[in-house]
mmCIF file of C-alpha atoms in Angstrom:
data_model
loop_
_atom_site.group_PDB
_atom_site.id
_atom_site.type_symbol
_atom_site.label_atom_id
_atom_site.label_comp_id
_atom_site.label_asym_id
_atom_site.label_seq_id
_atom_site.Cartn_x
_atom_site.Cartn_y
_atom_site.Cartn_z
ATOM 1 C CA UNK A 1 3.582 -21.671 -8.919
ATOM 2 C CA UNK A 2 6.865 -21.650 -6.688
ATOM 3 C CA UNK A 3 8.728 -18.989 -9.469
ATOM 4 C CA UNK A 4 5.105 -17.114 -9.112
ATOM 5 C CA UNK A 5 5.464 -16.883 -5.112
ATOM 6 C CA UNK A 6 8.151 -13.997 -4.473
ATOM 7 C CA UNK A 7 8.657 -14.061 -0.926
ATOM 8 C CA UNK A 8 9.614 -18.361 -1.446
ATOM 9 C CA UNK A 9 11.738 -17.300 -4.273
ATOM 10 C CA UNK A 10 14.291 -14.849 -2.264
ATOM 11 C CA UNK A 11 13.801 -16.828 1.437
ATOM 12 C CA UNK A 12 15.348 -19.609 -1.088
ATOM 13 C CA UNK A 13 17.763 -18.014 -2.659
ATOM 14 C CA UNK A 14 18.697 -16.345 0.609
ATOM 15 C CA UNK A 15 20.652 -13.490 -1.118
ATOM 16 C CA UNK A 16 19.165 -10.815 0.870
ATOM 17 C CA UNK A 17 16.515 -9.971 2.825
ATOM 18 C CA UNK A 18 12.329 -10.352 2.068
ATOM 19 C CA UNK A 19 11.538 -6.936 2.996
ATOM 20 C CA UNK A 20 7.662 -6.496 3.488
ATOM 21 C CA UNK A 21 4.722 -4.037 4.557
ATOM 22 C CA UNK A 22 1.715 -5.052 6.822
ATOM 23 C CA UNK A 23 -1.642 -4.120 5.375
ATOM 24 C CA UNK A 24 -4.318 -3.132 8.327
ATOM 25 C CA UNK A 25 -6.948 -0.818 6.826
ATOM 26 C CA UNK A 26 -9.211 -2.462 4.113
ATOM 27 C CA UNK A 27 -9.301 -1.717 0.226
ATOM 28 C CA UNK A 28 -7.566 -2.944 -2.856
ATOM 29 C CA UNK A 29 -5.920 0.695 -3.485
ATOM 30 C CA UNK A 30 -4.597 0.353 -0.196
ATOM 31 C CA UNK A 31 -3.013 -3.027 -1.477
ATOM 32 C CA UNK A 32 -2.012 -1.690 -4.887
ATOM 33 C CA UNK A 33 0.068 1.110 -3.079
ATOM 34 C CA UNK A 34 1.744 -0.991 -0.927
ATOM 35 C CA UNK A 35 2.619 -3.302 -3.387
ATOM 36 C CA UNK A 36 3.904 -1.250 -5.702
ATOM 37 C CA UNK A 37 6.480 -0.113 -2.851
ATOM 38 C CA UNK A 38 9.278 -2.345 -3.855
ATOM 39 C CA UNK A 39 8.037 -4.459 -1.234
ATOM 40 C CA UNK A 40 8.743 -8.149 -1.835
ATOM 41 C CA UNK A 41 5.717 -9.491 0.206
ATOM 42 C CA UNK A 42 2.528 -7.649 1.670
ATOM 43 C CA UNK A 43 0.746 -9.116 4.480
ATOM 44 C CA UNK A 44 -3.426 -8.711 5.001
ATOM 45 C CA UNK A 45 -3.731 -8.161 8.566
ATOM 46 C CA UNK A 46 -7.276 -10.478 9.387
ATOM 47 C CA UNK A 47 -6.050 -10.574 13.124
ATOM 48 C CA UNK A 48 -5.534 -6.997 14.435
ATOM 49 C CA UNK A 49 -5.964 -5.380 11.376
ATOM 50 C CA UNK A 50 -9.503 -3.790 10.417
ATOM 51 C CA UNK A 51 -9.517 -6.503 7.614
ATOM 52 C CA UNK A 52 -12.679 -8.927 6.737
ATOM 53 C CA UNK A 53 -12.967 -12.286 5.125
ATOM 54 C CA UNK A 54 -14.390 -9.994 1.891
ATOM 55 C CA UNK A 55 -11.447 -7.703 2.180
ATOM 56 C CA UNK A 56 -8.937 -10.159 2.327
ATOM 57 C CA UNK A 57 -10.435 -11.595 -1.158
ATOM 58 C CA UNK A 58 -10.235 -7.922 -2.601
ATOM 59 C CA UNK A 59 -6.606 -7.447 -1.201
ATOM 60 C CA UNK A 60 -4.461 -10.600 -2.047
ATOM 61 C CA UNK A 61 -5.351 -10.507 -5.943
ATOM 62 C CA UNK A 62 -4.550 -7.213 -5.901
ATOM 63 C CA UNK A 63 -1.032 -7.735 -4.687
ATOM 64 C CA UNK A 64 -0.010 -10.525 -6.961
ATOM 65 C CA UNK A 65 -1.209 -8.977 -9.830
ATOM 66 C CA UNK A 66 1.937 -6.747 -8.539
ATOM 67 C CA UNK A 67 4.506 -9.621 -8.651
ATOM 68 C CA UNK A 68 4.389 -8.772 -4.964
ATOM 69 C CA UNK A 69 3.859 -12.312 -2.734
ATOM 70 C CA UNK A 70 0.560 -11.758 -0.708
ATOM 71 C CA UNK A 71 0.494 -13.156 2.929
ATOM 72 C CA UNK A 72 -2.731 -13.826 5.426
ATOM 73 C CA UNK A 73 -2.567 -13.569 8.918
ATOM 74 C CA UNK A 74 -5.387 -15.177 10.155
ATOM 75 C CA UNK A 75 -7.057 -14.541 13.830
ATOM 76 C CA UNK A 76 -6.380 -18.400 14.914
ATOM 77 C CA UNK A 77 -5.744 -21.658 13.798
ATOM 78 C CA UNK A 78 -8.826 -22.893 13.034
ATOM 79 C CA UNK A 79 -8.830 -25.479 9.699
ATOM 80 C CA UNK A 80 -11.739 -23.258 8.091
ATOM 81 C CA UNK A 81 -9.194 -19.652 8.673
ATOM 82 C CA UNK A 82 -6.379 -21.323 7.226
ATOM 83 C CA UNK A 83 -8.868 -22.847 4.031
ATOM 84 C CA UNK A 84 -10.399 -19.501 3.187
ATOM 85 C CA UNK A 85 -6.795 -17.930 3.322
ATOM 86 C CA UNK A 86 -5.075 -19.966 0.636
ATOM 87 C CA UNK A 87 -8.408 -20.799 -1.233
ATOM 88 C CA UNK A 88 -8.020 -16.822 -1.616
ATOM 89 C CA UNK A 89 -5.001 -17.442 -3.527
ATOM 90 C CA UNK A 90 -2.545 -16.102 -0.616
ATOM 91 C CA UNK A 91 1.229 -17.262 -1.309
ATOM 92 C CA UNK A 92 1.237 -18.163 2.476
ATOM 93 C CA UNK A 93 -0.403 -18.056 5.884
ATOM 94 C CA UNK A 94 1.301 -16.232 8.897
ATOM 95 C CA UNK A 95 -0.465 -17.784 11.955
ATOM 96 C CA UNK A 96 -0.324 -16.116 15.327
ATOM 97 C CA UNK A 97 0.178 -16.975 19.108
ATOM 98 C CA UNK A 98 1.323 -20.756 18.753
ATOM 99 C CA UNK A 99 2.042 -22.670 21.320
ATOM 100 C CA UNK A 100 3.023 -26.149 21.191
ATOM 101 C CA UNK A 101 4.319 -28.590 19.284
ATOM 102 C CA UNK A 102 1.366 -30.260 18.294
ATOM 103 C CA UNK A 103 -0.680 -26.724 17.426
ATOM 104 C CA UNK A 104 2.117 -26.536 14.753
ATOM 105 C CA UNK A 105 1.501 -29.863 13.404
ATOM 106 C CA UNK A 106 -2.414 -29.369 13.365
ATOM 107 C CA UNK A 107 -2.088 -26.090 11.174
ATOM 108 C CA UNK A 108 0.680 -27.836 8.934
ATOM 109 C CA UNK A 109 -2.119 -30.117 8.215
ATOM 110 C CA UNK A 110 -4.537 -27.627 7.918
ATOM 111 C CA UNK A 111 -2.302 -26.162 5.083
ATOM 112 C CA UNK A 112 -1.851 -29.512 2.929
ATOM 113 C CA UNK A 113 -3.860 -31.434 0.694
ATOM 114 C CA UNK A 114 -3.164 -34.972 1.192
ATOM 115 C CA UNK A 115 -1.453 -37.111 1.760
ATOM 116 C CA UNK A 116 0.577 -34.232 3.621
ATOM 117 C CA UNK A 117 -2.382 -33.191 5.084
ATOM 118 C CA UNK A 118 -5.994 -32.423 5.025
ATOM 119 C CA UNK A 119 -7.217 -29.393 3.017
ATOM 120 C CA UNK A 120 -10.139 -29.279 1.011
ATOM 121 C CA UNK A 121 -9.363 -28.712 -2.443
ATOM 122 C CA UNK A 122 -11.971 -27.294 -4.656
ATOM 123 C CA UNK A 123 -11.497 -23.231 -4.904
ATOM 124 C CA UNK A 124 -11.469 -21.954 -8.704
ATOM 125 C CA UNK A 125 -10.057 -18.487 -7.109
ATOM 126 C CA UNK A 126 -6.851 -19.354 -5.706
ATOM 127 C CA UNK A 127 -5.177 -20.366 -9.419
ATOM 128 C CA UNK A 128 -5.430 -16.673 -10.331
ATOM 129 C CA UNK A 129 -3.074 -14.903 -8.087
ATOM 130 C CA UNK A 130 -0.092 -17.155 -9.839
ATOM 131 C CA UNK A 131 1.569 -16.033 -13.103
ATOM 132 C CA UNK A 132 1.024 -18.250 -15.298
ATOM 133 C CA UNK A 133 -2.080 -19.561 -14.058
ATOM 134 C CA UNK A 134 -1.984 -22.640 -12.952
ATOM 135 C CA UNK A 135 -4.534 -25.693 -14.245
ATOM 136 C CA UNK A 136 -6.745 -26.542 -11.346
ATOM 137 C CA UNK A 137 -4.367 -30.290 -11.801
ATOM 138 C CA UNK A 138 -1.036 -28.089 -11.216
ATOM 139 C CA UNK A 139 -2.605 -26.197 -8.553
ATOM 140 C CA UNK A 140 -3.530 -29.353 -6.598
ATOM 141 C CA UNK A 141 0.052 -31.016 -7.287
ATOM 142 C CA UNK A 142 1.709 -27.762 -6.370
ATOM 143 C CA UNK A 143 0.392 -25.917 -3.969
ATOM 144 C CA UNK A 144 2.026 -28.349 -1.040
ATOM 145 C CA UNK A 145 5.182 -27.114 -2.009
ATOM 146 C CA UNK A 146 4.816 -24.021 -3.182
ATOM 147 C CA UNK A 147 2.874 -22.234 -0.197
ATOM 148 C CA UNK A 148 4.324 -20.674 2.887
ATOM 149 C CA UNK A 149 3.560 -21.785 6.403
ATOM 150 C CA UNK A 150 4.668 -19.316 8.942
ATOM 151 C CA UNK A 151 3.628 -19.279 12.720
ATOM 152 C CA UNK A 152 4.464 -16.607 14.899
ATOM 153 C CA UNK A 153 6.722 -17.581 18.044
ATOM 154 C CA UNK A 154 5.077 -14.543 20.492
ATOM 155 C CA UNK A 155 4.436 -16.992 23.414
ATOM 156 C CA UNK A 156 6.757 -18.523 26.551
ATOM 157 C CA UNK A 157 5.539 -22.456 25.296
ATOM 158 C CA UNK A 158 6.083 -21.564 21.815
ATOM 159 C CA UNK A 159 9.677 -19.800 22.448
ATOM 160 C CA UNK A 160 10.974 -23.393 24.861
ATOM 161 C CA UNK A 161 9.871 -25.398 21.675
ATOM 162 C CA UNK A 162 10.701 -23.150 19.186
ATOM 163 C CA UNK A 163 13.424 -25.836 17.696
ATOM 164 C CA UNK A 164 10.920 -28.319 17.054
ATOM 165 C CA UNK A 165 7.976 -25.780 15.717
ATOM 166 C CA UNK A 166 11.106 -24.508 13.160
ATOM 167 C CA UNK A 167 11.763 -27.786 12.011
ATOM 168 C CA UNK A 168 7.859 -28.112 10.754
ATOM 169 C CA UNK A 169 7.407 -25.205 9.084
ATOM 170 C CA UNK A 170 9.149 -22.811 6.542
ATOM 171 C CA UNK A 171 9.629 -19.618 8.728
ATOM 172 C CA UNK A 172 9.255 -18.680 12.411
ATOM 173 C CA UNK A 173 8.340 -14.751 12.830
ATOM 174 C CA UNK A 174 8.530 -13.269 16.077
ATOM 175 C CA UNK A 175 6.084 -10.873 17.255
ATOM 176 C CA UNK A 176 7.835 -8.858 19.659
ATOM 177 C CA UNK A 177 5.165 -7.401 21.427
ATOM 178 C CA UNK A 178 3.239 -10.311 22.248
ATOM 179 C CA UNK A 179 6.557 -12.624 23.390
ATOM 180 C CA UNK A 180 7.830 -9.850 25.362
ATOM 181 C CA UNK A 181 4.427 -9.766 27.280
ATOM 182 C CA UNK A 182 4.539 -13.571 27.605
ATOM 183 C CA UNK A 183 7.592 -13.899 28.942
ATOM 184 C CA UNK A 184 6.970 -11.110 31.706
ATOM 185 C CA UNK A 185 9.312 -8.520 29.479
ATOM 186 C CA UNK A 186 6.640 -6.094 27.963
ATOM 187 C CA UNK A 187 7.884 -3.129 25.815
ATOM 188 C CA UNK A 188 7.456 -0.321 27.579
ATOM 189 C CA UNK A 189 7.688 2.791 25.356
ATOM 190 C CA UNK A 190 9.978 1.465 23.616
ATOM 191 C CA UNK A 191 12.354 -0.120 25.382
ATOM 192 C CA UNK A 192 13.330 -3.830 25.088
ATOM 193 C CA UNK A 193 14.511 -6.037 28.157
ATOM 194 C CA UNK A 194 17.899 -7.772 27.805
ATOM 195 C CA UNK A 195 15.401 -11.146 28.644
ATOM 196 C CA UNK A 196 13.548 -10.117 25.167
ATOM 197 C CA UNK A 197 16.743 -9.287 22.842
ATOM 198 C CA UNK A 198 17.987 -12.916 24.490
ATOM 199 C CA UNK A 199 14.711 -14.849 23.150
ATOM 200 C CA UNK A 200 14.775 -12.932 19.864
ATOM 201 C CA UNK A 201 18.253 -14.154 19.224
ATOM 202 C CA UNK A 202 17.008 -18.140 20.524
ATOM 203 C CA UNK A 203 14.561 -17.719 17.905
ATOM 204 C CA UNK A 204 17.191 -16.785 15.285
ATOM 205 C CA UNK A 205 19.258 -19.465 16.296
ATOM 206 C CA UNK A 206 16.947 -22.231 16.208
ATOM 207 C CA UNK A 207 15.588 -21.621 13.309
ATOM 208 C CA UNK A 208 19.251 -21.169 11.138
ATOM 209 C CA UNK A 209 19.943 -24.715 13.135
ATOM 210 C CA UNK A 210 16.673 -26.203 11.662
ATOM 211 C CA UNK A 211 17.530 -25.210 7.852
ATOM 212 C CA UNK A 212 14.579 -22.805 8.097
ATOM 213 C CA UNK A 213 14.358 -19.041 7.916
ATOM 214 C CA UNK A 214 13.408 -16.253 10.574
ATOM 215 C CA UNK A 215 11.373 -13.115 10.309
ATOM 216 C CA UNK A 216 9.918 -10.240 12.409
ATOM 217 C CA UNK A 217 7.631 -7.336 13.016
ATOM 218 C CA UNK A 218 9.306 -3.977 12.815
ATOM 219 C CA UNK A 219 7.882 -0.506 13.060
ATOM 220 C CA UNK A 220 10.475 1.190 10.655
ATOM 221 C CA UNK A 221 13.104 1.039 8.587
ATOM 222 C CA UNK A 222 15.907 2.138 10.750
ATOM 223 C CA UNK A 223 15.098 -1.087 13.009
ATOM 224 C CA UNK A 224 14.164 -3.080 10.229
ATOM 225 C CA UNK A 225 18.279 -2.649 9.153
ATOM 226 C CA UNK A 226 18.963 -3.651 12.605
ATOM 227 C CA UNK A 227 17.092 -7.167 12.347
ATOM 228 C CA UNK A 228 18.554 -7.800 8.611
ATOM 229 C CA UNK A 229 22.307 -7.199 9.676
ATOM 230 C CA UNK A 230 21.538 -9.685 12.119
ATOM 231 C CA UNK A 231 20.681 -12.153 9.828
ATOM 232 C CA UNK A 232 16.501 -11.990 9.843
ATOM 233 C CA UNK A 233 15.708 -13.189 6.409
ATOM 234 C CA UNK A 234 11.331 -12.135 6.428
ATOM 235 C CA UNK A 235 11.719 -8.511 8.180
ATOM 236 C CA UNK A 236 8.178 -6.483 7.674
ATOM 237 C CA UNK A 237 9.332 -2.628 7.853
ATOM 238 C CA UNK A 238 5.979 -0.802 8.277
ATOM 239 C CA UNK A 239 2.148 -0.745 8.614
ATOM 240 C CA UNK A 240 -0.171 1.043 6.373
ATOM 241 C CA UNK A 241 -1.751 2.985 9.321
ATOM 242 C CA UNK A 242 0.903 3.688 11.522
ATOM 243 C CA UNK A 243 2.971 5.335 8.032
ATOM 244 C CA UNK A 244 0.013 7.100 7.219
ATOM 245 C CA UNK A 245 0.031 8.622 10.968
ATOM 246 C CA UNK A 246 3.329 9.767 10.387
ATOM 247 C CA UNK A 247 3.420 11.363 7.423
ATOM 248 C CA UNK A 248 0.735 13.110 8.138
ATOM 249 C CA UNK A 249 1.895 14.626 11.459
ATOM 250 C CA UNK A 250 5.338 15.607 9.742
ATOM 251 C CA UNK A 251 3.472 17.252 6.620
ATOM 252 C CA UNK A 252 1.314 18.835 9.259
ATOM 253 C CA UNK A 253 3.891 20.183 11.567
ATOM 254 C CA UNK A 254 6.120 21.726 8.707
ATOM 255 C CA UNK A 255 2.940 23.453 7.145
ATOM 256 C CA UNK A 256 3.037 24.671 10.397
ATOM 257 C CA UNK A 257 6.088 25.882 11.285
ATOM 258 C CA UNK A 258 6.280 23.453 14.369
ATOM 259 C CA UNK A 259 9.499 20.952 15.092
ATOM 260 C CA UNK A 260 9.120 17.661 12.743
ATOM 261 C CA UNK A 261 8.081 14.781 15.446
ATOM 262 C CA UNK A 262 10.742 12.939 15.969
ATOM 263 C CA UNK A 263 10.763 9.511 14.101
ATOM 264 C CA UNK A 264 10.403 6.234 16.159
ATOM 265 C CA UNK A 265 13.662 4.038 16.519
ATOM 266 C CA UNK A 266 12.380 1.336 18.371
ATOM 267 C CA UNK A 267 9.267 -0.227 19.560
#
């Protein structure tokens, strides 16, 4: 299982970047073109993204049968979200707008069977979306350590703890929007505070001090070169619908004969 999870295998080796996509519009073609991007990870949106519990089931078998690691983000913390996630046969969970110390420990639990932890084991779907396929057995005695945990650090409690919550899990991804709003530093077409590039680098830090890895949300590739230079090991590059958006306008606007819209740099 842990040579079947790609995004584990290059956080671990720590060569070079786990460049992913984000997946927000439903269907399994949707998946299979995103995976087949190069991507090393693809991550079903179930928070913001237009994405159902049946959809996510659809999506993530899709993707590994890629060789492409896929990632959940569920809506909350909640035991049953973070059991119908990996029961799905996602490589990880990315879990959003944490807050304290002992949230992190609570989903950490949430994500091990015991004695780690306390997940119900008993799903005959997650074995599938690991090459080989794993015995139900192997699956039990290796899921604990071949599974991602990932929270999100996007609020102020989460970002003055943020060395403990790194030292519980396996990667801390920021969510730039959301922390800059929490820490009274919203993105405002695009620009970013000096306050917000400050906490992004905290989060960085604290997580390289904690033997763990760092990620974040980008919105293109440009940016997403930014964030790896600077040592971001889990960068996600682009979303299905806001790529689709842009295509489209520049296909449009040279069919046309109009100026190409300029392409976004920044948030």
């Amino acid at each position: 299982m842990l040579k079947a999870n790609r995004l584990k295998q290059v956080l671990e080796e720590n060569k070079r970047p786990a460049m992913g996509l984000w997946q927000m519009l439903p269907g399994s073609n949707v998946s299979r073109i995103l995976a087949r991007s190069g991507a090393d990870w693809v991550l079903v949106d179930c928070e913001h993204g237009n994405i159902d519990d049946a959809a996510m089931h659809e999506a993530v078998p899709a993707i590994a049968a890629l060789g492409v690691s896929p990632i959940v983000r569920i809506p909350d913390f909640q035991p049953w979200m973070v059991k119908r996630a990996l029961d799905s046969g996602a490589h990880g969970i990315l879990v959003p707008l944490i807050r304290t110390v002992e949230e992190t420990k609570s989903l950490v639990a949430s994500a091990k069977f015991p004695p780690l932890g306390r997940r119900g084991f008993g799903s005959p779907i997650a074995m599938q979306n690991f090459s080989p396929i794993p015995t139900f057995t192997e699956y039990l005695q290796q899921a604990n350590d071949s599974l991602l945990t990932i929270v999100q650090i996007e609020t102020r409690e989460a970002l003055e703890a943020v060395e403990e919550i790194a030292s519980l899990v396996d990667v801390v991804f920021i969510g730039p929007f959301d922390l800059g709003n929490n820490i009274g530093h919203p993105i405002i077409d695009g620009k970013m505070d000096p306050e917000l590039d400050e906490a992004i680098l905290k989060i960085l830090h604290a997580a390289a001090a904690a033997g763990k890895r760092s990620g974040i949300f980008c919105t293109g590739g440009e940016q997403a070169k930014k964030y790896a230079d600077l040592g971001f090991q889990m960068i996600s590059v682009a979303t299905d619908l806001t790529a689709l958006e842009a295509v489209m306008l520049d296909s449009l606007a040279v069919a046309r004969g109009e100026k190409r819209p300029e392409k976004a740099t920044s948030y």
